[in-house]
CSV table of C-alpha atoms in Angstrom, one decimal:
chain,number,residue,atom,x,y,z
A,1,UNK,CA,70.1,-36.6,60.7
A,2,UNK,CA,73.5,-36.2,59.2
A,3,UNK,CA,74.9,-32.6,59.2
A,4,UNK,CA,76.7,-31.9,55.8
A,5,UNK,CA,77.6,-28.3,56.4
A,6,UNK,CA,80.9,-27.8,58.4
A,7,UNK,CA,80.6,-25.8,61.6
A,8,UNK,CA,82.7,-22.9,60.2
A,9,UNK,CA,80.3,-22.6,57.2
A,10,UNK,CA,77.2,-22.1,59.4
A,11,UNK,CA,77.6,-18.4,60.1
A,12,UNK,CA,77.7,-17.4,56.5
A,13,UNK,CA,75.0,-19.9,55.5
A,14,UNK,CA,72.8,-18.6,58.3
A,15,UNK,CA,73.3,-15.0,57.4
A,16,UNK,CA,72.7,-15.5,53.7
A,17,UNK,CA,69.9,-17.9,54.3
A,18,UNK,CA,68.0,-15.7,56.7
A,19,UNK,CA,68.4,-12.7,54.4
A,20,UNK,CA,67.1,-14.6,51.3
A,21,UNK,CA,64.2,-16.2,53.3
A,22,UNK,CA,63.1,-12.9,54.5
A,23,UNK,CA,63.3,-11.3,51.1
A,24,UNK,CA,61.3,-14.2,49.6
A,25,UNK,CA,58.6,-14.0,52.2
A,26,UNK,CA,58.4,-10.3,51.8
A,27,UNK,CA,57.9,-10.6,48.1
A,28,UNK,CA,55.0,-13.1,48.6
A,29,UNK,CA,52.8,-10.1,49.6
A,30,UNK,CA,54.0,-7.8,46.9
A,31,UNK,CA,51.4,-5.6,45.3
A,32,UNK,CA,51.0,-5.0,41.6
A,33,UNK,CA,53.1,-1.8,41.6
A,34,UNK,CA,56.0,-3.6,43.5
A,35,UNK,CA,55.8,-6.5,41.1
A,36,UNK,CA,55.9,-4.3,38.1
A,37,UNK,CA,59.0,-2.5,39.5
A,38,UNK,CA,60.8,-5.7,40.2
A,39,UNK,CA,59.9,-7.2,36.8
A,40,UNK,CA,60.8,-4.0,35.0
A,41,UNK,CA,64.2,-3.9,36.5
A,42,UNK,CA,64.9,-7.6,35.8
A,43,UNK,CA,63.5,-7.5,32.3
A,44,UNK,CA,65.5,-4.4,31.5
A,45,UNK,CA,68.7,-6.3,32.2
A,46,UNK,CA,67.5,-9.8,31.1
A,47,UNK,CA,65.2,-9.3,28.1
A,48,UNK,CA,64.1,-12.9,28.1
A,49,UNK,CA,62.0,-12.1,31.2
A,50,UNK,CA,60.0,-9.4,29.4
A,51,UNK,CA,57.1,-11.7,28.3
A,52,UNK,CA,56.4,-12.8,31.9
A,53,UNK,CA,53.5,-11.4,33.8
A,54,UNK,CA,55.0,-9.1,36.6
A,55,UNK,CA,53.0,-10.7,39.4
A,56,UNK,CA,53.8,-14.2,38.2
A,57,UNK,CA,57.5,-13.3,37.9
A,58,UNK,CA,57.5,-11.9,41.5
A,59,UNK,CA,55.8,-15.0,42.8
A,60,UNK,CA,58.4,-17.2,41.1
A,61,UNK,CA,61.2,-15.0,42.5
A,62,UNK,CA,59.7,-15.3,45.9
A,63,UNK,CA,59.6,-19.1,45.7
A,64,UNK,CA,63.2,-19.2,44.5
A,65,UNK,CA,64.4,-17.0,47.4
A,66,UNK,CA,62.4,-19.0,50.0
A,67,UNK,CA,63.8,-22.3,48.6
A,68,UNK,CA,67.4,-21.0,48.4
A,69,UNK,CA,67.2,-19.4,51.8
A,70,UNK,CA,65.8,-22.6,53.3
A,71,UNK,CA,68.5,-24.7,51.6
A,72,UNK,CA,71.2,-22.5,53.2
A,73,UNK,CA,69.6,-22.6,56.6
A,74,UNK,CA,69.2,-26.3,56.8
A,75,UNK,CA,72.6,-27.8,57.4
A,76,UNK,CA,71.7,-31.2,55.9
A,77,UNK,CA,71.7,-29.6,52.5
A,78,UNK,CA,75.2,-30.1,51.1
A,79,UNK,CA,77.3,-26.9,51.0
A,80,UNK,CA,78.2,-27.6,47.4
A,81,UNK,CA,74.5,-27.7,46.5
A,82,UNK,CA,73.5,-24.6,48.6
A,83,UNK,CA,76.6,-22.7,47.4
A,84,UNK,CA,76.0,-23.5,43.8
A,85,UNK,CA,72.4,-22.2,44.0
A,86,UNK,CA,73.5,-19.1,45.9
A,87,UNK,CA,76.3,-18.4,43.3
A,88,UNK,CA,73.9,-18.7,40.4
A,89,UNK,CA,71.2,-16.5,42.1
A,90,UNK,CA,73.7,-13.9,43.3
A,91,UNK,CA,75.4,-13.9,39.9
A,92,UNK,CA,72.1,-12.7,38.4
A,93,UNK,CA,71.8,-10.0,41.1
A,94,UNK,CA,75.3,-8.8,40.4
A,95,UNK,CA,74.5,-8.8,36.7
A,96,UNK,CA,71.6,-6.5,37.4
A,97,UNK,CA,74.0,-4.1,39.2
A,98,UNK,CA,76.5,-4.2,36.4
A,99,UNK,CA,74.1,-3.8,33.5
A,100,UNK,CA,71.3,-1.5,34.8
A,101,UNK,CA,71.9,2.1,33.9
A,102,UNK,CA,72.2,4.4,36.8
A,103,UNK,CA,73.4,1.8,39.3
A,104,UNK,CA,77.1,2.6,39.0
A,105,UNK,CA,79.0,5.9,38.9
A,106,UNK,CA,80.1,6.5,35.3
A,107,UNK,CA,83.3,4.7,34.4
A,108,UNK,CA,83.5,3.0,37.8
A,109,UNK,CA,82.3,0.0,39.7
A,110,UNK,CA,81.3,2.3,42.6
A,111,UNK,CA,77.6,2.4,43.2
A,112,UNK,CA,75.3,5.4,42.9
A,113,UNK,CA,72.8,6.0,45.7
A,114,UNK,CA,70.3,3.9,43.6
A,115,UNK,CA,72.8,1.2,43.1
A,116,UNK,CA,73.7,0.6,46.7
A,117,UNK,CA,70.7,-1.7,47.3
A,118,UNK,CA,71.9,-4.0,44.5
A,119,UNK,CA,75.6,-3.6,44.9
A,120,UNK,CA,75.5,-5.2,48.4
A,121,UNK,CA,74.5,-8.5,46.8
A,122,UNK,CA,78.2,-9.0,45.9
A,123,UNK,CA,78.5,-10.5,49.4
A,124,UNK,CA,76.0,-13.2,48.5
A,125,UNK,CA,78.1,-14.1,45.5
A,126,UNK,CA,81.2,-14.2,47.6
A,127,UNK,CA,79.5,-16.6,50.1
A,128,UNK,CA,78.3,-18.8,47.4
A,129,UNK,CA,81.7,-19.0,45.7
A,130,UNK,CA,83.4,-19.6,49.0
A,131,UNK,CA,81.1,-22.6,49.7
A,132,UNK,CA,81.6,-24.0,46.2
A,133,UNK,CA,85.3,-23.5,46.1
A,134,UNK,CA,85.8,-25.1,49.5
A,135,UNK,CA,83.7,-28.1,48.7
A,136,UNK,CA,85.5,-28.6,45.3
A,137,UNK,CA,89.0,-28.3,46.8
A,138,UNK,CA,88.6,-30.2,50.1
A,139,UNK,CA,90.8,-33.2,50.7
């Protein structure tokens, strides 16, 4: 088995991968109320999601998080591929933070108490961008 991730990339890939895998596995058992909350927040920011059934949306989100978490944890998945997936996913999460009312202090990027749980996703975006940028600029 050929390892495609570089050794210095493993700590960030493992941290992000474990976080996403856990999040996805947790969502697999989400009840109706939790699914409605997740869907409502996402659909409020991204209106094209409004027509989806909340439980189906949450199942799909769970599958995406498990797949992405696994891709980050398995070092044979190229860092460019894993990083691009993480960048896209985290970009959506950061978009939730920036566009959802009440997540940020007025006139600022600083989070409110409610926004802290979403604002921390900026580190996922940074990890994804770092992986992509390194792979695109390596000699």
